[in-house]
mmCIF file of C-alpha atoms in Angstrom:
data_model
loop_
_atom_site.group_PDB
_atom_site.id
_atom_site.type_symbol
_atom_site.label_atom_id
_atom_site.label_comp_id
_atom_site.label_asym_id
_atom_site.label_seq_id
_atom_site.Cartn_x
_atom_site.Cartn_y
_atom_site.Cartn_z
ATOM 1 C CA MET A 187 -21.034 6.006 3.689
ATOM 2 C CA ALA A 188 -19.666 8.287 6.425
ATOM 3 C CA GLN A 189 -19.134 5.176 8.536
ATOM 4 C CA ARG A 190 -17.279 3.400 5.713
ATOM 5 C CA GLN A 191 -14.958 6.428 5.341
ATOM 6 C CA ILE A 192 -13.889 6.090 9.002
ATOM 7 C CA ASP A 193 -13.233 2.353 8.844
ATOM 8 C CA ASP A 194 -11.234 2.328 5.622
ATOM 9 C CA PRO A 195 -7.469 2.207 6.428
ATOM 10 C CA ARG A 196 -6.719 3.889 3.081
ATOM 11 C CA LEU A 197 -3.267 2.422 2.644
ATOM 12 C CA SER A 198 -3.376 2.157 -1.109
ATOM 13 C CA PRO A 199 -2.274 4.633 -3.782
ATOM 14 C CA MET A 200 -5.928 5.569 -4.207
ATOM 15 C CA LEU A 201 -5.968 7.234 -0.782
ATOM 16 C CA PHE A 202 -6.208 10.584 -2.510
ATOM 17 C CA GLY A 203 -8.746 9.899 -5.218
ATOM 18 C CA PRO A 204 -12.115 11.665 -5.390
ATOM 19 C CA THR A 205 -13.645 12.131 -1.947
ATOM 20 C CA GLU A 206 -16.842 10.386 -0.933
ATOM 21 C CA LYS A 207 -18.475 13.799 -0.774
ATOM 22 C CA GLU A 208 -17.629 14.453 -4.417
ATOM 23 C CA LYS A 209 -18.935 11.019 -5.436
ATOM 24 C CA ARG A 210 -22.188 11.569 -3.518
ATOM 25 C CA GLU A 211 -22.675 14.982 -5.133
ATOM 26 C CA LYS A 212 -22.167 13.534 -8.607
ATOM 27 C CA ALA A 213 -24.581 10.679 -7.866
ATOM 28 C CA ARG A 214 -27.236 13.154 -6.646
ATOM 29 C CA GLN A 215 -26.912 15.195 -9.848
ATOM 30 C CA GLU A 216 -27.348 12.095 -12.025
ATOM 31 C CA ARG A 217 -30.395 10.960 -10.054
ATOM 32 C CA ALA A 218 -31.954 14.437 -10.336
ATOM 33 C CA GLU A 219 -31.796 14.339 -14.125
ATOM 34 C CA GLY A 220 -33.506 10.960 -14.592
ATOM 35 C CA ALA A 221 -35.343 10.131 -11.371
ATOM 36 C CA GLU A 222 -36.930 13.159 -9.733
ATOM 37 C CA ASN A 223 -39.517 10.953 -8.035
ATOM 38 C CA VAL A 224 -36.901 9.247 -5.856
ATOM 39 C CA GLU A 225 -34.663 12.243 -5.182
ATOM 40 C CA ASN A 226 -36.410 13.251 -1.960
ATOM 41 C CA ALA A 227 -35.881 9.793 -0.474
ATOM 42 C CA LEU A 228 -32.130 10.007 -1.035
ATOM 43 C CA ILE A 229 -31.405 13.521 0.265
ATOM 44 C CA LEU A 230 -29.214 13.491 3.360
ATOM 45 C CA THR A 231 -30.679 14.963 6.527
ATOM 46 C CA SER A 232 -28.948 18.020 7.921
ATOM 47 C CA GLU A 233 -27.379 15.926 10.669
ATOM 48 C CA GLN A 234 -26.024 13.368 8.194
ATOM 49 C CA GLU A 235 -24.723 16.128 5.951
ATOM 50 C CA GLN A 236 -22.874 17.684 8.876
ATOM 51 C CA ASP A 237 -21.225 14.336 9.716
ATOM 52 C CA ALA A 238 -20.299 13.717 6.080
ATOM 53 C CA ASN A 239 -18.756 17.146 5.734
ATOM 54 C CA SER A 240 -16.627 16.593 8.815
ATOM 55 C CA LEU A 241 -15.304 13.373 7.297
ATOM 56 C CA ASP A 242 -14.807 14.623 3.722
ATOM 57 C CA ASP A 243 -13.339 18.037 4.523
ATOM 58 C CA PRO A 244 -10.019 18.270 2.607
ATOM 59 C CA LYS A 245 -8.337 19.749 5.735
ATOM 60 C CA THR A 246 -5.531 21.587 3.992
ATOM 61 C CA ARG A 247 -3.681 22.486 7.211
ATOM 62 C CA PRO A 248 -0.501 20.490 8.004
ATOM 63 C CA LEU A 249 -1.452 17.347 9.887
ATOM 64 C CA LEU A 250 1.863 16.377 11.449
ATOM 65 C CA PHE A 251 1.774 19.293 13.877
ATOM 66 C CA GLY A 252 -1.937 20.024 14.115
ATOM 67 C CA ASP A 253 -4.419 19.005 16.773
ATOM 68 C CA SER A 254 -6.054 15.611 16.768
ATOM 69 C CA LEU A 255 -9.099 15.441 14.492
ATOM 70 C CA GLU A 256 -10.865 12.919 16.714
ATOM 71 C CA GLY A 257 -12.391 15.617 18.902
ATOM 72 C CA ASP A 258 -14.038 17.172 15.851
ATOM 73 C CA ASP A 259 -15.540 13.892 14.687
ATOM 74 C CA PRO A 260 -18.745 12.989 16.571
ATOM 75 C CA THR A 261 -18.609 9.399 15.306
ATOM 76 C CA ALA A 262 -14.916 8.649 15.898
ATOM 77 C CA SER A 263 -15.379 7.635 19.532
ATOM 78 C CA SER A 264 -17.949 4.951 18.762
ATOM 79 C CA ILE A 265 -17.498 3.035 15.507
ATOM 80 C CA THR A 266 -20.174 0.479 14.651
ATOM 81 C CA LEU A 267 -21.654 -1.102 11.576
ATOM 82 C CA GLY A 268 -24.910 0.765 11.998
ATOM 83 C CA GLU A 269 -28.523 -0.216 12.593
ATOM 84 C CA LYS A 270 -28.547 -2.928 9.905
ATOM 85 C CA ASP A 271 -26.101 -4.948 11.993
ATOM 86 C CA GLN A 272 -27.425 -4.041 15.456
ATOM 87 C CA GLY A 273 -24.525 -1.720 16.047
ATOM 88 C CA ARG A 274 -21.946 -4.517 16.363
ATOM 89 C CA ARG A 275 -18.384 -3.322 16.907
ATOM 90 C CA PHE A 276 -16.777 -6.478 15.513
ATOM 91 C CA PHE A 277 -17.179 -7.791 11.989
ATOM 92 C CA GLY A 278 -16.167 -10.887 10.085
ATOM 93 C CA ALA A 279 -15.548 -11.865 6.497
ATOM 94 C CA LEU A 280 -19.160 -12.835 5.799
ATOM 95 C CA THR A 281 -20.145 -9.179 6.154
ATOM 96 C CA PHE A 282 -18.217 -8.311 3.009
ATOM 97 C CA LEU A 283 -18.525 -11.347 0.740
ATOM 98 C CA VAL A 284 -20.943 -9.414 -1.470
ATOM 99 C CA PRO A 285 -19.567 -5.852 -1.544
ATOM 100 C CA ASP A 286 -21.732 -2.849 -2.393
ATOM 101 C CA GLU A 287 -18.929 -1.233 -4.356
ATOM 102 C CA THR A 288 -15.683 -2.315 -6.014
ATOM 103 C CA ASN A 289 -12.878 0.100 -6.865
ATOM 104 C CA LEU A 290 -10.436 -0.758 -9.639
ATOM 105 C CA SER A 291 -7.545 1.471 -10.670
ATOM 106 C CA ILE A 292 -5.022 0.635 -13.337
ATOM 107 C CA GLY A 293 -2.069 2.598 -14.595
ATOM 108 C CA VAL A 294 1.451 2.552 -15.927
ATOM 109 C CA GLY A 295 4.453 4.815 -15.981
ATOM 110 C CA PRO A 296 8.241 4.914 -16.089
ATOM 111 C CA VAL A 297 10.436 4.034 -13.110
ATOM 112 C CA TYR A 298 14.153 4.550 -12.520
ATOM 113 C CA GLU A 299 15.470 2.029 -9.994
ATOM 114 C CA PRO A 300 18.379 -0.357 -9.181
ATOM 115 C CA ASP A 301 18.454 -3.514 -11.285
ATOM 116 C CA TYR A 302 18.526 -5.571 -8.062
ATOM 117 C CA PHE A 303 18.184 -4.713 -4.372
ATOM 118 C CA GLY A 304 21.586 -3.378 -3.291
ATOM 119 C CA SER A 305 22.853 -2.592 -6.784
ATOM 120 C CA ASP A 306 24.519 0.654 -7.833
ATOM 121 C CA ASP A 307 23.441 0.139 -11.453
ATOM 122 C CA TYR A 308 20.185 1.890 -12.279
ATOM 123 C CA GLU A 309 17.850 1.354 -15.197
ATOM 124 C CA PHE A 310 14.606 2.689 -16.624
ATOM 125 C CA GLY A 311 11.638 0.381 -16.882
ATOM 126 C CA ALA A 312 7.865 0.284 -17.193
ATOM 127 C CA ASP A 313 6.054 0.101 -13.862
ATOM 128 C CA PRO A 314 2.458 -1.143 -14.201
ATOM 129 C CA GLN A 315 0.130 -0.506 -11.277
ATOM 130 C CA VAL A 316 -3.124 -2.273 -10.397
ATOM 131 C CA TYR A 317 -5.209 -1.488 -7.329
ATOM 132 C CA VAL A 318 -8.412 -3.282 -6.383
ATOM 133 C CA LYS A 319 -10.565 -2.705 -3.290
ATOM 134 C CA PHE A 320 -13.639 -4.776 -2.487
ATOM 135 C CA ARG A 321 -15.187 -2.510 0.117
ATOM 136 C CA ASN A 322 -13.240 -3.096 3.391
ATOM 137 C CA PHE A 323 -12.557 -6.770 2.669
ATOM 138 C CA VAL A 324 -9.969 -7.261 -0.103
ATOM 139 C CA PHE A 325 -7.081 -4.924 -0.904
ATOM 140 C CA PHE A 326 -4.783 -5.677 -3.834
ATOM 141 C CA ASP A 327 -1.836 -3.582 -5.022
ATOM 142 C CA ASP A 328 1.837 -3.964 -5.953
ATOM 143 C CA ASP A 329 2.610 -5.221 -2.437
ATOM 144 C CA GLY A 330 0.252 -8.185 -2.790
ATOM 145 C CA ALA A 331 -3.259 -8.975 -1.591
ATOM 146 C CA ASP A 332 -4.634 -8.514 1.922
ATOM 147 C CA PHE A 333 -7.915 -10.037 3.102
ATOM 148 C CA GLY A 334 -9.494 -8.185 6.018
ATOM 149 C CA LEU A 335 -11.293 -11.172 7.534
ATOM 150 C CA PHE A 336 -11.718 -9.641 10.971
ATOM 151 C CA GLY A 337 -11.636 -6.226 12.547
ATOM 152 C CA PHE A 338 -13.186 -3.734 14.889
ATOM 153 C CA SER A 339 -13.335 0.059 14.966
ATOM 154 C CA ARG A 340 -10.306 1.163 12.896
ATOM 155 C CA PHE A 341 -8.377 -2.078 13.277
ATOM 156 C CA ARG A 342 -8.380 -5.115 10.936
ATOM 157 C CA PHE A 343 -6.346 -8.224 10.329
ATOM 158 C CA GLY A 344 -6.310 -11.307 8.109
ATOM 159 C CA PRO A 345 -4.223 -13.321 5.627
ATOM 160 C CA SER A 346 -1.818 -11.724 3.172
ATOM 161 C CA LEU A 347 -0.107 -13.091 0.073
ATOM 162 C CA ARG A 348 2.363 -11.897 -2.520
ATOM 163 C CA ILE A 349 4.234 -13.247 -5.538
ATOM 164 C CA ARG A 350 7.837 -11.987 -5.453
ATOM 165 C CA GLY A 351 9.621 -11.889 -8.807
ATOM 166 C CA ARG A 352 12.799 -13.815 -9.505
ATOM 167 C CA ARG A 353 16.340 -12.474 -9.311
ATOM 168 C CA ASP A 354 18.341 -13.717 -12.290
ATOM 169 C CA GLN A 355 22.120 -13.909 -12.041
ATOM 170 C CA ASP A 356 22.288 -12.616 -15.628
ATOM 171 C CA GLU A 357 20.734 -9.296 -14.548
ATOM 172 C CA ASN A 358 24.114 -7.966 -13.424
ATOM 173 C CA PRO A 359 27.764 -9.174 -13.640
ATOM 174 C CA ALA A 360 27.977 -8.801 -9.835
ATOM 175 C CA LEU A 361 25.558 -11.747 -9.483
ATOM 176 C CA GLN A 362 27.526 -14.176 -11.654
ATOM 177 C CA GLY A 363 28.052 -17.504 -9.902
ATOM 178 C CA LEU A 364 25.273 -16.987 -7.339
ATOM 179 C CA GLY A 365 22.567 -18.729 -9.350
ATOM 180 C CA ASP A 366 18.992 -17.553 -9.721
ATOM 181 C CA VAL A 367 16.542 -16.908 -6.896
ATOM 182 C CA GLY A 368 13.279 -18.157 -8.342
ATOM 183 C CA THR A 369 9.825 -16.621 -8.190
ATOM 184 C CA THR A 370 8.453 -16.986 -4.659
ATOM 185 C CA PHE A 371 4.877 -17.359 -3.441
ATOM 186 C CA GLU A 372 4.760 -15.672 -0.020
ATOM 187 C CA PHE A 373 1.908 -16.308 2.405
ATOM 188 C CA GLY A 374 1.262 -14.869 5.875
ATOM 189 C CA GLY A 375 -0.857 -12.285 7.616
ATOM 190 C CA PHE A 376 -1.295 -8.557 8.163
ATOM 191 C CA VAL A 377 -2.607 -6.112 10.757
ATOM 192 C CA ALA A 378 -3.624 -2.530 9.991
ATOM 193 C CA THR A 379 -5.050 0.436 11.830
ATOM 194 C CA THR A 380 -5.724 4.141 11.322
ATOM 195 C CA PHE A 381 -5.587 6.969 13.849
ATOM 196 C CA LEU A 382 -6.045 10.754 13.982
ATOM 197 C CA ASP A 383 -7.963 10.406 10.699
ATOM 198 C CA ARG A 384 -4.867 10.891 8.516
ATOM 199 C CA PHE A 385 -2.345 8.337 9.773
ATOM 200 C CA ALA A 386 -2.249 4.631 9.003
ATOM 201 C CA PHE A 387 -0.051 1.747 10.144
ATOM 202 C CA LYS A 388 0.248 -1.680 8.541
ATOM 203 C CA ALA A 389 2.502 -4.659 9.319
ATOM 204 C CA LYS A 390 2.882 -7.841 7.259
ATOM 205 C CA ALA A 391 4.656 -11.108 8.055
ATOM 206 C CA ARG A 392 5.001 -13.582 5.178
ATOM 207 C CA HIS A 393 6.928 -16.782 4.481
ATOM 208 C CA GLY A 394 8.132 -18.054 1.112
ATOM 209 C CA LEU A 395 6.633 -21.352 -0.030
ATOM 210 C CA LYS A 396 7.946 -23.895 -2.531
ATOM 211 C CA THR A 397 10.394 -22.201 -4.913
ATOM 212 C CA GLY A 398 12.446 -19.055 -4.412
ATOM 213 C CA HIS A 399 13.906 -17.845 -1.139
ATOM 214 C CA ARG A 400 11.733 -19.980 1.212
ATOM 215 C CA GLY A 401 12.395 -17.496 4.004
ATOM 216 C CA THR A 402 10.481 -15.052 6.196
ATOM 217 C CA ILE A 403 10.115 -11.300 5.747
ATOM 218 C CA VAL A 404 8.298 -8.833 8.021
ATOM 219 C CA ASP A 405 7.424 -5.355 6.712
ATOM 220 C CA GLY A 406 6.107 -2.367 8.653
ATOM 221 C CA TYR A 407 4.624 0.811 7.128
ATOM 222 C CA LEU A 408 3.542 4.133 8.625
ATOM 223 C CA THR A 409 1.729 6.511 6.246
ATOM 224 C CA ALA A 410 0.660 10.115 6.794
ATOM 225 C CA LEU A 411 -1.555 12.286 4.587
ATOM 226 C CA LEU A 412 0.086 15.700 4.981
ATOM 227 C CA PHE A 413 -2.433 17.825 3.097
ATOM 228 C CA ARG A 414 -5.116 17.851 0.440
ATOM 229 C CA ALA A 415 -5.833 21.057 -1.471
ATOM 230 C CA GLY A 416 -8.347 20.801 -4.288
ATOM 231 C CA PRO A 417 -7.168 18.184 -6.792
ATOM 232 C CA VAL A 418 -3.689 17.868 -5.222
ATOM 233 C CA SER A 419 -2.741 15.657 -2.278
ATOM 234 C CA PHE A 420 0.598 14.851 -0.727
ATOM 235 C CA SER A 421 1.635 12.020 1.591
ATOM 236 C CA THR A 422 4.760 10.558 3.127
ATOM 237 C CA SER A 423 5.513 7.150 4.595
ATOM 238 C CA GLY A 424 8.229 5.301 6.468
ATOM 239 C CA HIS A 425 8.950 1.597 6.336
ATOM 240 C CA ALA A 426 11.325 -1.044 7.696
ATOM 241 C CA SER A 427 11.943 -4.724 6.910
ATOM 242 C CA TRP A 428 13.180 -7.660 8.990
ATOM 243 C CA ILE A 429 14.265 -10.896 7.273
ATOM 244 C CA GLY A 430 14.838 -14.450 8.453
ATOM 245 C CA ASN A 431 17.958 -16.574 7.959
ATOM 246 C CA ARG A 432 16.755 -18.358 4.801
ATOM 247 C CA TYR A 433 15.780 -15.106 3.160
ATOM 248 C CA ALA A 434 19.167 -13.600 4.051
ATOM 249 C CA ASP A 435 20.986 -16.641 2.623
ATOM 250 C CA ALA A 436 19.061 -16.463 -0.653
ATOM 251 C CA TYR A 437 19.815 -12.799 -1.363
ATOM 252 C CA PHE A 438 22.962 -11.868 0.589
ATOM 253 C CA SER A 439 25.064 -14.938 1.511
ATOM 254 C CA VAL A 440 27.875 -16.326 -0.663
ATOM 255 C CA THR A 441 28.556 -20.043 -0.152
ATOM 256 C CA PRO A 442 31.952 -21.627 -0.887
ATOM 257 C CA GLU A 443 30.482 -23.187 -4.040
ATOM 258 C CA GLN A 444 29.140 -19.841 -5.226
ATOM 259 C CA SER A 445 32.485 -18.203 -4.531
ATOM 260 C CA VAL A 446 34.222 -20.813 -6.720
ATOM 261 C CA ARG A 447 31.668 -20.315 -9.513
ATOM 262 C CA SER A 448 32.385 -16.568 -9.413
ATOM 263 C CA ASN A 449 36.103 -17.371 -9.953
ATOM 264 C CA GLY A 450 36.874 -16.027 -6.497
ATOM 265 C CA VAL A 451 35.512 -12.585 -7.278
ATOM 266 C CA LEU A 452 32.927 -12.944 -4.489
ATOM 267 C CA PRO A 453 34.432 -14.090 -1.159
ATOM 268 C CA VAL A 454 32.465 -16.368 1.164
ATOM 269 C CA PHE A 455 29.901 -14.482 3.262
ATOM 270 C CA ASP A 456 27.273 -15.747 5.704
ATOM 271 C CA ALA A 457 24.284 -13.455 6.301
ATOM 272 C CA ASP A 458 22.015 -13.976 9.324
ATOM 273 C CA SER A 459 18.515 -12.849 10.209
ATOM 274 C CA GLY A 460 17.959 -9.234 11.225
ATOM 275 C CA PHE A 461 16.679 -5.839 10.135
ATOM 276 C CA ARG A 462 17.492 -5.465 6.461
ATOM 277 C CA ASN A 463 16.618 -1.850 5.679
ATOM 278 C CA VAL A 464 14.756 1.266 6.710
ATOM 279 C CA GLY A 465 13.494 3.973 4.408
ATOM 280 C CA GLY A 466 10.809 6.372 3.370
ATOM 281 C CA SER A 467 8.853 7.653 0.400
ATOM 282 C CA VAL A 468 6.894 10.689 -0.751
ATOM 283 C CA ASN A 469 3.854 10.602 -3.028
ATOM 284 C CA ALA A 470 1.841 13.287 -4.776
ATOM 285 C CA TYR A 471 -1.614 12.734 -6.288
ATOM 286 C CA ILE A 472 -3.063 15.075 -8.853
ATOM 287 C CA ASN A 473 -6.629 14.418 -9.987
ATOM 288 C CA ILE A 474 -7.161 15.077 -13.689
ATOM 289 C CA ARG A 475 -10.758 15.529 -14.830
ATOM 290 C CA ASP A 476 -13.121 12.920 -13.421
ATOM 291 C CA ARG A 477 -11.355 9.551 -13.022
ATOM 292 C CA TRP A 478 -7.782 10.174 -14.151
ATOM 293 C CA SER A 479 -4.845 11.013 -11.891
ATOM 294 C CA LEU A 480 -1.094 11.580 -12.012
ATOM 295 C CA ASN A 481 0.984 9.982 -9.251
ATOM 296 C CA PRO A 482 4.669 11.015 -9.052
ATOM 297 C CA TYR A 483 6.662 9.311 -6.286
ATOM 298 C CA ALA A 484 10.174 8.860 -4.899
ATOM 299 C CA SER A 485 11.584 6.461 -2.303
ATOM 300 C CA TYR A 486 14.826 5.829 -0.442
ATOM 301 C CA ASN A 487 16.152 2.734 1.382
ATOM 302 C CA TYR A 488 19.155 2.457 3.695
ATOM 303 C CA ILE A 489 20.604 -1.077 3.982
ATOM 304 C CA PHE A 490 21.944 -1.971 7.435
ATOM 305 C CA ASP A 491 25.549 -3.016 8.047
ATOM 306 C CA ASP A 492 24.906 -6.762 8.350
ATOM 307 C CA TYR A 493 23.712 -6.856 4.733
ATOM 308 C CA ALA A 494 25.651 -3.954 3.236
ATOM 309 C CA ALA A 495 28.784 -5.938 4.184
ATOM 310 C CA THR A 496 28.016 -8.722 1.709
ATOM 311 C CA PRO A 497 30.424 -8.543 -1.268
ATOM 312 C CA ILE A 498 27.376 -8.368 -3.533
ATOM 313 C CA ILE A 499 26.833 -4.855 -2.137
ATOM 314 C CA SER A 500 30.156 -3.781 -0.586
ATOM 315 C CA GLN A 501 32.156 -4.531 -3.744
ATOM 316 C CA PHE A 502 29.628 -4.026 -6.520
ATOM 317 C CA GLY A 503 26.642 -2.222 -5.039
ATOM 318 C CA ASP A 504 25.511 0.594 -2.788
ATOM 319 C CA ARG A 505 23.725 0.574 0.564
ATOM 320 C CA HIS A 506 21.778 3.690 -0.492
ATOM 321 C CA GLN A 507 18.890 2.756 -2.769
ATOM 322 C CA PHE A 508 16.721 5.267 -4.649
ATOM 323 C CA THR A 509 13.618 4.908 -6.808
ATOM 324 C CA VAL A 510 11.747 7.632 -8.726
ATOM 325 C CA GLY A 511 8.847 7.438 -11.163
ATOM 326 C CA PHE A 512 5.228 8.270 -11.803
ATOM 327 C CA HIS A 513 1.962 6.568 -12.790
ATOM 328 C CA ILE A 514 -0.931 7.682 -14.955
ATOM 329 C CA MET A 515 -3.969 6.101 -13.286
ATOM 330 C CA ARG A 516 -7.552 5.454 -14.415
ATOM 331 C CA GLU A 517 -10.190 4.611 -11.824
ATOM 332 C CA PHE A 518 -13.258 2.430 -12.345
ATOM 333 C CA THR A 519 -16.056 1.906 -9.824
ATOM 334 C CA PHE A 520 -18.534 -0.973 -9.989
ATOM 335 C CA GLY A 521 -21.669 -1.384 -7.917
ATOM 336 C CA GLY A 522 -23.130 1.148 -5.504
ATOM 337 C CA SER A 523 -23.269 4.560 -7.158
ATOM 338 C CA GLY A 524 -20.298 3.806 -9.448
ATOM 339 C CA ARG A 525 -20.267 3.150 -13.177
#
């Protein structure tokens, strides 16, 4: 379990849920009540307990300016799968086809956000959230599904997919004449790694298939856990996106035909590939009782000149994009020591 804590990139909103130490303590208490005859076989040795404590320590000091935690972690310099797998440092998908434990978290909450990317019209809406983790193999959240087919130490990679919702021209008068951008099935790959125990990087490159934009988008994320104090945790992240020519045409270009359909309100504009935006977000996680949590968040995106110049944004929108909201989450654990 200490080994699994090191290898998990922890990029999901459940990064700050109950610690493995807390889950182990609860499991030991339940076993003591109904199975005293097996308790002795499950007690951690003093050496294992020391390792687990070093991994599960909340570490409330600021992490951005502190020393590296690797020197304090006796297992960080040599990550393996343990004796059951002959200490291999490389693993494949077959290792995780039958996971010991599955984590499911579902929640919902209000969100205040632009009605389309680049808009200056904001609206309230319901923001459902679903997070699923099959051990270190499958990760599913609002950014799609990632399948960690291969990896070693703190690094993993594999296929990634996402279904991007449609943009309807009826959503906003500024989109009249542009037509709809249909729902898009995006498929590609991802790479992810963790370092200094509290930092994580993930990059995804995906291409739209069949309907929708049929273009390419590359996203990069850098996440830092700043502190954890009791039931409260706080993180920040930065992200940037690069888009291909087809993607840019679907969401930012205005063809002569579209300009005519808008009655000349939108002049002709040709968008090319390039970096679309850069931004950041802050997240707080507050554990409530056993498996409930409150997750307030806020994010900001800055749209670069090549795309902010489109009349869709320059005339009717805003290059500064904000989102605020919160989720009420409920966690379920299946298999292993979960219920």
